[in-house]
PDB file of C-alpha atoms in Angstrom:
ATOM      1  CA  MET M   1       7.550  -7.427 -12.135  1.00 85.00           C
ATOM      2  CA  VAL M   2       7.231  -4.848  -9.349  1.00 95.00           C
ATOM      3  CA  LYS M   3       9.389  -1.823  -8.567  1.00 96.00           C
ATOM      4  CA  ILE M   4       9.818  -0.611  -4.984  1.00 97.00           C
ATOM      5  CA  THR M   5      12.225   2.084  -3.780  1.00 97.00           C
ATOM      6  CA  GLY M   6      13.870   2.060  -7.195  1.00 96.00           C
ATOM      7  CA  ILE M   7      14.549  -1.695  -7.098  1.00 97.00           C
ATOM      8  CA  GLU M   8      12.975  -4.097  -9.572  1.00 97.00           C
ATOM      9  CA  PHE M   9      11.630  -7.410  -8.272  1.00 98.00           C
ATOM     10  CA  ARG M  10      10.598 -10.248 -10.567  1.00 97.00           C
ATOM     11  CA  ASN M  11       7.642 -10.939  -8.265  1.00 98.00           C
ATOM     12  CA  PRO M  12       6.299  -9.459  -5.002  1.00 98.00           C
ATOM     13  CA  THR M  13       7.500 -12.254  -2.660  1.00 98.00           C
ATOM     14  CA  ILE M  14      10.520 -11.590  -0.427  1.00 98.00           C
ATOM     15  CA  LEU M  15      12.338 -13.857   2.009  1.00 98.00           C
ATOM     16  CA  ALA M  16      11.907 -12.302   5.468  1.00 97.00           C
ATOM     17  CA  SER M  17      14.896 -11.666   7.707  1.00 96.00           C
ATOM     18  CA  GLY M  18      15.863 -14.434  10.117  1.00 87.00           C
ATOM     19  CA  ILE M  19      14.673 -17.309   7.927  1.00 84.00           C
ATOM     20  CA  MET M  20      17.333 -19.108   5.851  1.00 84.00           C
ATOM     21  CA  GLY M  21      19.359 -15.917   5.627  1.00 86.00           C
ATOM     22  CA  THR M  22      22.417 -16.853   7.672  1.00 90.00           C
ATOM     23  CA  THR M  23      24.724 -17.645   4.734  1.00 94.00           C
ATOM     24  CA  GLY M  24      25.158 -16.514   1.167  1.00 96.00           C
ATOM     25  CA  ALA M  25      24.470 -20.046  -0.024  1.00 96.00           C
ATOM     26  CA  SER M  26      21.125 -20.239   1.774  1.00 96.00           C
ATOM     27  CA  LEU M  27      20.108 -16.873   0.332  1.00 97.00           C
ATOM     28  CA  VAL M  28      20.926 -18.125  -3.155  1.00 97.00           C
ATOM     29  CA  ARG M  29      18.858 -21.243  -2.477  1.00 96.00           C
ATOM     30  CA  MET M  30      15.834 -19.116  -1.554  1.00 96.00           C
ATOM     31  CA  ALA M  31      16.280 -17.024  -4.676  1.00 96.00           C
ATOM     32  CA  ASN M  32      16.450 -20.155  -6.800  1.00 96.00           C
ATOM     33  CA  SER M  33      13.252 -21.410  -5.157  1.00 95.00           C
ATOM     34  CA  GLY M  34      11.329 -18.425  -6.533  1.00 96.00           C
ATOM     35  CA  ALA M  35      11.711 -15.527  -4.081  1.00 98.00           C
ATOM     36  CA  GLY M  36      11.591 -12.114  -5.747  1.00 97.00           C
ATOM     37  CA  ALA M  37      14.196 -10.814  -3.264  1.00 98.00           C
ATOM     38  CA  VAL M  38      15.956 -12.017  -0.119  1.00 98.00           C
ATOM     39  CA  VAL M  39      16.720 -10.382   3.227  1.00 98.00           C
ATOM     40  CA  THR M  40      19.675 -11.486   5.334  1.00 97.00           C
ATOM     41  CA  LYS M  41      19.655 -12.457   8.971  1.00 95.00           C
ATOM     42  CA  SER M  42      19.993  -9.305  11.093  1.00 96.00           C
ATOM     43  CA  ILE M  43      23.643  -8.339  11.425  1.00 96.00           C
ATOM     44  CA  GLY M  44      25.044  -6.216  14.243  1.00 95.00           C
ATOM     45  CA  PRO M  45      28.206  -4.404  15.301  1.00 93.00           C
ATOM     46  CA  GLU M  46      29.704  -7.249  17.344  1.00 92.00           C
ATOM     47  CA  PRO M  47      29.473 -11.064  17.328  1.00 91.00           C
ATOM     48  CA  LYS M  48      26.457 -12.248  19.326  1.00 87.00           C
ATOM     49  CA  THR M  49      25.647 -15.813  20.408  1.00 88.00           C
ATOM     50  CA  GLY M  50      21.974 -15.206  21.047  1.00 85.00           C
ATOM     51  CA  HIS M  51      19.748 -16.748  23.701  1.00 84.00           C
ATOM     52  CA  PRO M  52      20.109 -20.259  25.128  1.00 86.00           C
ATOM     53  CA  ASN M  53      18.020 -23.110  23.780  1.00 91.00           C
ATOM     54  CA  PRO M  54      15.192 -23.855  23.457  1.00 90.00           C
ATOM     55  CA  SER M  55      15.037 -20.815  21.193  1.00 89.00           C
ATOM     56  CA  MET M  56      12.098 -21.844  19.004  1.00 90.00           C
ATOM     57  CA  VAL M  57       8.923 -23.841  19.566  1.00 91.00           C
ATOM     58  CA  LYS M  58       6.032 -24.717  17.264  1.00 92.00           C
ATOM     59  CA  LEU M  59       2.578 -23.943  18.656  1.00 92.00           C
ATOM     60  CA  ASP M  60      -0.889 -24.765  17.363  1.00 91.00           C
ATOM     61  CA  CYS M  61      -1.143 -21.190  16.029  1.00 90.00           C
ATOM     62  CA  GLY M  62       2.353 -20.597  14.700  1.00 92.00           C
ATOM     63  CA  PHE M  63       5.887 -20.342  16.040  1.00 93.00           C
ATOM     64  CA  LEU M  64       7.367 -18.757  19.147  1.00 94.00           C
ATOM     65  CA  ASN M  65      11.032 -17.853  18.927  1.00 90.00           C
ATOM     66  CA  ALA M  66      13.657 -16.072  20.990  1.00 90.00           C
ATOM     67  CA  MET M  67      16.837 -16.338  18.978  1.00 89.00           C
ATOM     68  CA  GLY M  68      18.332 -13.185  20.484  1.00 84.00           C
ATOM     69  CA  LEU M  69      19.858 -11.833  17.243  1.00 90.00           C
ATOM     70  CA  PRO M  70      22.780 -14.297  16.961  1.00 87.00           C
ATOM     71  CA  ASN M  71      25.218 -13.163  14.269  1.00 90.00           C
ATOM     72  CA  PRO M  72      28.946 -13.087  13.462  1.00 91.00           C
ATOM     73  CA  SER M  73      29.054  -9.243  13.179  1.00 92.00           C
ATOM     74  CA  TYR M  74      29.233  -7.196   9.996  1.00 93.00           C
ATOM     75  CA  ALA M  75      32.981  -7.706   9.698  1.00 92.00           C
ATOM     76  CA  ASP M  76      32.496 -11.443   9.193  1.00 93.00           C
ATOM     77  CA  PHE M  77      29.285 -11.304   7.171  1.00 95.00           C
ATOM     78  CA  ASP M  78      30.089  -9.020   4.253  1.00 92.00           C
ATOM     79  CA  ASN M  79      31.448 -11.962   2.264  1.00 95.00           C
ATOM     80  CA  GLU M  80      28.128 -13.803   2.649  1.00 96.00           C
ATOM     81  CA  ILE M  81      26.360 -10.869   1.009  1.00 97.00           C
ATOM     82  CA  LYS M  82      28.916 -10.939  -1.808  1.00 96.00           C
ATOM     83  CA  ILE M  83      28.233 -14.661  -2.307  1.00 97.00           C
ATOM     84  CA  ALA M  84      24.509 -13.997  -2.402  1.00 96.00           C
ATOM     85  CA  LYS M  85      24.933 -11.121  -4.846  1.00 95.00           C
ATOM     86  CA  GLU M  86      27.043 -13.263  -7.150  1.00 94.00           C
ATOM     87  CA  GLY M  87      24.818 -16.337  -7.030  1.00 93.00           C
ATOM     88  CA  ALA M  88      21.313 -14.925  -6.765  1.00 90.00           C
ATOM     89  CA  ASP M  89      19.595 -13.142  -9.633  1.00 92.00           C
ATOM     90  CA  VAL M  90      17.383 -11.155  -7.254  1.00 97.00           C
ATOM     91  CA  PRO M  91      17.927  -8.128  -4.984  1.00 98.00           C
ATOM     92  CA  VAL M  92      19.731  -8.831  -1.692  1.00 98.00           C
ATOM     93  CA  ILE M  93      18.696  -6.684   1.268  1.00 98.00           C
ATOM     94  CA  ALA M  94      20.931  -6.445   4.338  1.00 98.00           C
ATOM     95  CA  SER M  95      19.083  -6.473   7.664  1.00 97.00           C
ATOM     96  CA  ILE M  96      21.084  -4.627  10.312  1.00 97.00           C
ATOM     97  CA  PHE M  97      20.730  -3.703  13.974  1.00 95.00           C
ATOM     98  CA  GLY M  98      22.510  -1.727  16.661  1.00 94.00           C
ATOM     99  CA  GLY M  99      21.951  -0.161  20.051  1.00 92.00           C
ATOM    100  CA  ASN M 100      22.079   3.433  18.817  1.00 94.00           C
ATOM    101  CA  ALA M 101      22.480   5.506  15.660  1.00 95.00           C
ATOM    102  CA  GLU M 102      26.276   5.264  15.712  1.00 96.00           C
ATOM    103  CA  GLU M 103      26.194   1.454  15.775  1.00 96.00           C
ATOM    104  CA  PHE M 104      23.633   1.289  12.964  1.00 97.00           C
ATOM    105  CA  VAL M 105      25.832   3.552  10.847  1.00 97.00           C
ATOM    106  CA  ARG M 106      28.950   1.517  11.623  1.00 97.00           C
ATOM    107  CA  VAL M 107      27.264  -1.684  10.481  1.00 97.00           C
ATOM    108  CA  ALA M 108      25.769  -0.083   7.371  1.00 97.00           C
ATOM    109  CA  GLU M 109      29.073   1.471   6.336  1.00 97.00           C
ATOM    110  CA  GLY M 110      30.862  -1.796   7.082  1.00 96.00           C
ATOM    111  CA  LEU M 111      28.603  -3.679   4.685  1.00 97.00           C
ATOM    112  CA  THR M 112      28.603  -1.050   1.933  1.00 94.00           C
ATOM    113  CA  GLU M 113      31.496  -2.682   0.072  1.00 93.00           C
ATOM    114  CA  ALA M 114      29.369  -5.834  -0.339  1.00 94.00           C
ATOM    115  CA  LYS M 115      26.820  -3.643  -2.182  1.00 96.00           C
ATOM    116  CA  PRO M 116      23.490  -4.813  -0.790  1.00 97.00           C
ATOM    117  CA  ASP M 117      20.579  -3.515  -2.854  1.00 98.00           C
ATOM    118  CA  ALA M 118      18.986  -1.983   0.255  1.00 98.00           C
ATOM    119  CA  PHE M 119      19.293  -1.891   4.029  1.00 98.00           C
ATOM    120  CA  GLU M 120      16.506  -3.016   6.354  1.00 98.00           C
ATOM    121  CA  LEU M 121      16.816  -1.478   9.831  1.00 98.00           C
ATOM    122  CA  ASN M 122      15.714  -3.920  12.518  1.00 96.00           C
ATOM    123  CA  VAL M 123      14.218  -1.695  15.209  1.00 94.00           C
ATOM    124  CA  SER M 124      11.583  -4.264  16.096  1.00 80.00           C
ATOM    125  CA  CYS M 125      12.973  -7.550  17.457  1.00 78.00           C
ATOM    126  CA  PRO M 126      10.930  -8.157  20.655  1.00 65.00           C
ATOM    127  CA  HIS M 127      13.411 -10.323  22.571  1.00 62.00           C
ATOM    128  CA  ALA M 128      16.869  -8.712  22.396  1.00 68.00           C
ATOM    129  CA  GLU M 129      17.493  -6.381  25.340  1.00 68.00           C
ATOM    130  CA  GLY M 130      18.985  -3.065  24.272  1.00 69.00           C
ATOM    131  CA  TYR M 131      18.182  -3.656  20.619  1.00 67.00           C
ATOM    132  CA  GLY M 132      15.179  -4.035  18.339  1.00 63.00           C
ATOM    133  CA  ALA M 133      11.869  -3.078  19.896  1.00 66.00           C
ATOM    134  CA  THR M 134      13.657  -1.404  22.801  1.00 76.00           C
ATOM    135  CA  ILE M 135      14.540   1.229  20.216  1.00 84.00           C
ATOM    136  CA  GLY M 136      11.582   0.797  17.895  1.00 87.00           C
ATOM    137  CA  THR M 137       8.988   1.865  20.456  1.00 89.00           C
ATOM    138  CA  ASP M 138      10.592   5.306  20.681  1.00 93.00           C
ATOM    139  CA  SER M 139       9.642   7.473  17.705  1.00 95.00           C
ATOM    140  CA  CYS M 140      12.471   9.945  18.346  1.00 95.00           C
ATOM    141  CA  MET M 141      15.095   7.194  18.287  1.00 95.00           C
ATOM    142  CA  VAL M 142      13.574   5.636  15.168  1.00 96.00           C
ATOM    143  CA  GLU M 143      13.715   8.960  13.340  1.00 97.00           C
ATOM    144  CA  ALA M 144      17.273   9.687  14.470  1.00 96.00           C
ATOM    145  CA  ILE M 145      18.586   6.230  13.545  1.00 97.00           C
ATOM    146  CA  THR M 146      16.852   6.291  10.183  1.00 98.00           C
ATOM    147  CA  ALA M 147      18.226   9.739   9.383  1.00 98.00           C
ATOM    148  CA  ALA M 148      21.748   8.739  10.383  1.00 97.00           C
ATOM    149  CA  VAL M 149      21.766   5.632   8.175  1.00 98.00           C
ATOM    150  CA  CYS M 150      20.161   7.486   5.251  1.00 98.00           C
ATOM    151  CA  ASP M 151      22.925  10.087   5.457  1.00 98.00           C
ATOM    152  CA  ALA M 152      25.608   7.385   5.541  1.00 97.00           C
ATOM    153  CA  VAL M 153      24.578   5.155   2.621  1.00 98.00           C
ATOM    154  CA  ASP M 154      23.433   5.563  -0.970  1.00 97.00           C
ATOM    155  CA  ALA M 155      21.243   2.445  -1.050  1.00 98.00           C
ATOM    156  CA  PRO M 156      17.521   2.576  -0.169  1.00 98.00           C
ATOM    157  CA  VAL M 157      16.708   2.275   3.527  1.00 98.00           C
ATOM    158  CA  TRP M 158      13.741   0.241   4.792  1.00 98.00           C
ATOM    159  CA  VAL M 159      12.668   0.309   8.437  1.00 98.00           C
ATOM    160  CA  LYS M 160      11.099  -2.800   9.973  1.00 97.00           C
ATOM    161  CA  LEU M 161       8.482  -1.834  12.540  1.00 97.00           C
ATOM    162  CA  THR M 162       7.295  -3.488  15.733  1.00 95.00           C
ATOM    163  CA  PRO M 163       3.589  -4.109  16.368  1.00 95.00           C
ATOM    164  CA  ASN M 164       4.225  -3.966  20.116  1.00 93.00           C
ATOM    165  CA  VAL M 165       3.261  -0.296  20.351  1.00 95.00           C
ATOM    166  CA  THR M 166       0.117   1.685  21.026  1.00 93.00           C
ATOM    167  CA  ASP M 167       0.038   3.228  17.537  1.00 95.00           C
ATOM    168  CA  ILE M 168       2.304   1.924  14.788  1.00 97.00           C
ATOM    169  CA  ARG M 169       1.415   4.887  12.591  1.00 98.00           C
ATOM    170  CA  SER M 170       3.454   7.284  14.719  1.00 97.00           C
ATOM    171  CA  ILE M 171       6.508   5.030  14.499  1.00 97.00           C
ATOM    172  CA  GLY M 172       6.054   4.672  10.757  1.00 98.00           C
ATOM    173  CA  LYS M 173       5.801   8.438  10.421  1.00 98.00           C
ATOM    174  CA  ALA M 174       9.010   8.839  12.415  1.00 98.00           C
ATOM    175  CA  ALA M 175      10.792   6.511   9.975  1.00 98.00           C
ATOM    176  CA  GLU M 176       9.390   8.459   7.027  1.00 98.00           C
ATOM    177  CA  ASN M 177      10.455  11.766   8.599  1.00 98.00           C
ATOM    178  CA  GLY M 178      13.936  10.322   9.038  1.00 98.00           C
ATOM    179  CA  GLY M 179      14.163   9.698   5.313  1.00 98.00           C
ATOM    180  CA  ALA M 180      13.173   6.014   5.054  1.00 98.00           C
ATOM    181  CA  ASP M 181      12.397   4.832   1.535  1.00 98.00           C
ATOM    182  CA  ALA M 182       9.943   2.190   2.809  1.00 98.00           C
ATOM    183  CA  VAL M 183       8.683   0.548   5.981  1.00 98.00           C
ATOM    184  CA  VAL M 184       8.287  -3.163   6.644  1.00 98.00           C
ATOM    185  CA  ALA M 185       5.405  -4.254   8.880  1.00 97.00           C
ATOM    186  CA  ILE M 186       5.352  -6.218  11.070  1.00 97.00           C
ATOM    187  CA  ASN M 187       7.925  -8.012  13.183  1.00 94.00           C
ATOM    188  CA  THR M 188       6.755 -10.638  15.671  1.00 93.00           C
ATOM    189  CA  LEU M 189       4.327 -10.116  18.554  1.00 95.00           C
ATOM    190  CA  ARG M 190       5.548 -10.656  22.090  1.00 94.00           C
ATOM    191  CA  GLY M 191       4.449 -14.025  23.389  1.00 95.00           C
ATOM    192  CA  MET M 192       5.162 -16.780  25.887  1.00 96.00           C
ATOM    193  CA  ALA M 193       4.550 -20.511  26.380  1.00 95.00           C
ATOM    194  CA  ILE M 194       4.741 -22.452  29.651  1.00 96.00           C
ATOM    195  CA  ASP M 195       5.239 -26.175  30.187  1.00 94.00           C
ATOM    196  CA  ILE M 196       2.363 -27.112  32.498  1.00 96.00           C
ATOM    197  CA  ASN M 197       4.184 -30.233  33.761  1.00 96.00           C
ATOM    198  CA  SER M 198       7.218 -28.363  35.070  1.00 96.00           C
ATOM    199  CA  GLY M 199       5.719 -24.904  35.432  1.00 97.00           C
ATOM    200  CA  TYR M 200       8.689 -23.400  33.587  1.00 95.00           C
ATOM    201  CA  PRO M 201       8.613 -21.192  30.490  1.00 96.00           C
ATOM    202  CA  ILE M 202       9.506 -23.292  27.452  1.00 94.00           C
ATOM    203  CA  LEU M 203      11.855 -20.819  25.792  1.00 93.00           C
ATOM    204  CA  GLY M 204      15.334 -20.346  27.183  1.00 87.00           C
ATOM    205  CA  ASN M 205      14.726 -16.590  27.227  1.00 90.00           C
ATOM    206  CA  ARG M 206      11.284 -17.155  28.875  1.00 93.00           C
ATOM    207  CA  PHE M 207       9.451 -15.036  26.288  1.00 91.00           C
ATOM    208  CA  GLY M 208       9.842 -14.451  22.582  1.00 91.00           C
ATOM    209  CA  GLY M 209       8.119 -13.391  19.390  1.00 93.00           C
ATOM    210  CA  LEU M 210       5.027 -15.016  17.895  1.00 95.00           C
ATOM    211  CA  SER M 211       4.884 -15.529  14.125  1.00 95.00           C
ATOM    212  CA  GLY M 212       2.736 -17.512  11.738  1.00 95.00           C
ATOM    213  CA  PRO M 213      -1.005 -17.535  10.907  1.00 95.00           C
ATOM    214  CA  ALA M 214      -2.104 -16.100  14.256  1.00 96.00           C
ATOM    215  CA  VAL M 215      -0.430 -12.746  13.622  1.00 97.00           C
ATOM    216  CA  ARG M 216      -1.773 -12.158  10.104  1.00 98.00           C
ATOM    217  CA  PRO M 217      -4.895 -10.157  11.110  1.00 98.00           C
ATOM    218  CA  VAL M 218      -2.655  -7.913  13.222  1.00 98.00           C
ATOM    219  CA  ALA M 219      -0.259  -7.465  10.311  1.00 98.00           C
ATOM    220  CA  ILE M 220      -3.118  -6.692   7.927  1.00 98.00           C
ATOM    221  CA  LYS M 221      -4.414  -3.935  10.221  1.00 98.00           C
ATOM    222  CA  CYS M 222      -0.936  -2.452  10.683  1.00 98.00           C
ATOM    223  CA  VAL M 223      -0.301  -2.419   6.928  1.00 98.00           C
ATOM    224  CA  TYR M 224      -3.733  -0.863   6.359  1.00 98.00           C
ATOM    225  CA  ASP M 225      -3.069   1.922   8.896  1.00 98.00           C
ATOM    226  CA  LEU M 226       0.430   2.639   7.580  1.00 98.00           C
ATOM    227  CA  TYR M 227      -0.768   2.814   3.975  1.00 98.00           C
ATOM    228  CA  GLU M 228      -3.299   5.468   5.013  1.00 97.00           C
ATOM    229  CA  THR M 229      -0.705   7.469   6.911  1.00 97.00           C
ATOM    230  CA  LEU M 230       2.525   7.326   4.914  1.00 98.00           C
ATOM    231  CA  GLU M 231       3.657   8.498   1.499  1.00 98.00           C
ATOM    232  CA  ILE M 232       6.338   5.788   1.220  1.00 98.00           C
ATOM    233  CA  PRO M 233       5.740   2.120   0.315  1.00 98.00           C
ATOM    234  CA  VAL M 234       4.732  -0.453   2.906  1.00 98.00           C
ATOM    235  CA  ILE M 235       6.102  -3.991   2.645  1.00 98.00           C
ATOM    236  CA  GLY M 236       3.842  -6.431   4.470  1.00 98.00           C
ATOM    237  CA  VAL M 237       4.978  -9.380   6.574  1.00 98.00           C
ATOM    238  CA  GLY M 238       3.275 -11.585   9.112  1.00 97.00           C
ATOM    239  CA  GLY M 239       1.518 -14.912   8.666  1.00 96.00           C
ATOM    240  CA  VAL M 240       1.554 -15.071   4.862  1.00 98.00           C
ATOM    241  CA  SER M 241       1.525 -18.706   3.729  1.00 97.00           C
ATOM    242  CA  SER M 242      -0.670 -18.693   0.588  1.00 97.00           C
ATOM    243  CA  TRP M 243      -1.369 -16.500  -2.417  1.00 98.00           C
ATOM    244  CA  GLU M 244      -4.723 -15.581  -0.877  1.00 98.00           C
ATOM    245  CA  ASP M 245      -2.929 -14.288   2.238  1.00 98.00           C
ATOM    246  CA  ALA M 246      -0.575 -12.282   0.035  1.00 98.00           C
ATOM    247  CA  VAL M 247      -3.381 -10.741  -2.026  1.00 98.00           C
ATOM    248  CA  GLU M 248      -5.183  -9.773   1.181  1.00 98.00           C
ATOM    249  CA  MET M 249      -2.081  -8.022   2.487  1.00 98.00           C
ATOM    250  CA  ILE M 250      -1.499  -6.247  -0.817  1.00 98.00           C
ATOM    251  CA  MET M 251      -5.103  -5.039  -0.830  1.00 98.00           C
ATOM    252  CA  ALA M 252      -4.503  -3.662   2.673  1.00 98.00           C
ATOM    253  CA  GLY M 253      -1.693  -1.554   1.226  1.00 98.00           C
ATOM    254  CA  ALA M 254       1.442  -3.667   0.839  1.00 98.00           C
ATOM    255  CA  SER M 255       3.558  -3.144  -2.271  1.00 98.00           C
ATOM    256  CA  ALA M 256       5.158  -6.559  -1.683  1.00 98.00           C
ATOM    257  CA  VAL M 257       5.052  -9.290   0.957  1.00 98.00           C
ATOM    258  CA  GLN M 258       7.762 -10.955   2.975  1.00 98.00           C
ATOM    259  CA  ILE M 259       7.479 -14.637   3.850  1.00 98.00           C
ATOM    260  CA  GLY M 260       9.034 -16.158   6.962  1.00 95.00           C
ATOM    261  CA  SER M 261       7.448 -18.932   9.013  1.00 94.00           C
ATOM    262  CA  ALA M 262       5.776 -20.502   5.961  1.00 95.00           C
ATOM    263  CA  VAL M 263       9.228 -21.449   4.652  1.00 94.00           C
ATOM    264  CA  HIS M 264       9.280 -24.191   7.299  1.00 90.00           C
ATOM    265  CA  GLU M 265       6.579 -25.979   5.306  1.00 89.00           C
ATOM    266  CA  GLY M 266       8.658 -25.918   2.117  1.00 94.00           C
ATOM    267  CA  ILE M 267      10.805 -23.480   0.160  1.00 95.00           C
ATOM    268  CA  GLU M 268       8.539 -23.799  -2.870  1.00 96.00           C
ATOM    269  CA  VAL M 269       6.177 -21.415  -1.064  1.00 97.00           C
ATOM    270  CA  PHE M 270       7.655 -18.411  -2.932  1.00 97.00           C
ATOM    271  CA  GLY M 271       6.961 -19.800  -6.374  1.00 97.00           C
ATOM    272  CA  ASN M 272       3.527 -21.043  -5.358  1.00 97.00           C
ATOM    273  CA  ILE M 273       2.483 -17.666  -3.974  1.00 98.00           C
ATOM    274  CA  ALA M 274       3.941 -15.702  -6.898  1.00 98.00           C
ATOM    275  CA  THR M 275       2.142 -17.946  -9.389  1.00 98.00           C
ATOM    276  CA  GLY M 276      -1.116 -17.651  -7.451  1.00 98.00           C
ATOM    277  CA  ILE M 277      -0.925 -13.856  -7.362  1.00 98.00           C
ATOM    278  CA  GLU M 278      -0.223 -13.693 -11.097  1.00 98.00           C
ATOM    279  CA  GLN M 279      -3.164 -15.988 -11.874  1.00 98.00           C
ATOM    280  CA  PHE M 280      -5.458 -13.935  -9.625  1.00 98.00           C
ATOM    281  CA  LEU M 281      -4.459 -10.739 -11.430  1.00 98.00           C
ATOM    282  CA  GLN M 282      -5.085 -12.296 -14.836  1.00 97.00           C
ATOM    283  CA  ASP M 283      -8.408 -13.841 -13.835  1.00 97.00           C
ATOM    284  CA  ASN M 284      -9.692 -10.527 -12.531  1.00 97.00           C
ATOM    285  CA  GLY M 285      -8.405  -8.259 -15.291  1.00 97.00           C
ATOM    286  CA  TYR M 286      -5.693  -6.480 -13.323  1.00 97.00           C
ATOM    287  CA  ALA M 287      -2.553  -5.366 -15.160  1.00 95.00           C
ATOM    288  CA  GLY M 288      -0.236  -5.736 -12.179  1.00 96.00           C
ATOM    289  CA  VAL M 289       0.210  -5.782  -8.418  1.00 97.00           C
ATOM    290  CA  GLU M 290      -0.012  -1.999  -8.261  1.00 96.00           C
ATOM    291  CA  ASP M 291      -3.639  -2.243  -9.416  1.00 97.00           C
ATOM    292  CA  ILE M 292      -4.683  -4.003  -6.214  1.00 98.00           C
ATOM    293  CA  THR M 293      -2.274  -2.306  -3.794  1.00 98.00           C
ATOM    294  CA  GLY M 294      -4.453  -0.547  -1.220  1.00 97.00           C
ATOM    295  CA  LEU M 295      -7.643  -1.626  -2.979  1.00 97.00           C
ATOM    296  CA  ALA M 296      -9.402  -2.073   0.383  1.00 97.00           C
ATOM    297  CA  HIS M 297      -9.145   1.680   0.924  1.00 96.00           C
ATOM    298  CA  GLU M 298     -11.069   2.448  -2.249  1.00 85.00           C
ATOM    299  CA  VAL M 299     -14.210   0.448  -1.470  1.00 68.00           C
ATOM    300  CA  ILE M 300     -15.141   2.260   1.720  1.00 58.00           C
TER     301      ILE M 300
END
């Protein structure tokens, strides 16, 4: 059991946004597979179709995707959160996005009736023009958006950060200054793949976000830096596919870990990782996850 931003989780594994989070039923399925919490697909102020296909490609080092934040809008998604809340016995976090503070607030307020356990602000998607990282690279905008949502809702507010910046610590600090209860690091890294036979980019959007094993060292460093800088919890995400990966990220400073791309290999990944972490703690005489959170900072 871990407790983050006042929410209790049965284990430190969380379904990352954008993976199996498009319906209430799929969120319940992930909870039943062992996830300690689930995060919805990012939901915005208006319906959005996303980018044309191909929108996802598997590479030798992970996945490259450019979905473009497709979603039905908050007005048509609140019932999916209610379904997830009724059917899942774990916290349900609503991931939301907008083009400015007013849109973020409108979406958050529109989903409040569904009673998500927390809101995760997506200011980090690297392939949606006018949204995501377009906002998340500006510390002033991040602070203003965070403050506006915190003022509008009673639930905890998490801010998901982009690694596509010079110094993620300054963006994390802006979120903390805006009143964020936690930060989530990291979203995908900008990337591109080209078909050498045609000479054309493979993705319909030309470029997208890289996830999977290749990004884990980047995520570890970002989590490490944020843990040193911030007073609020850091939730780690990026390339976690085994309990060893999760323990490494926790030792860097993560209070919990989100799992995304690894779900493609099987939804039992949550239970496997949670069991592995628990066994590691027992074998090494640790009472709980908090005993190894940020441990890498203590040995220097």
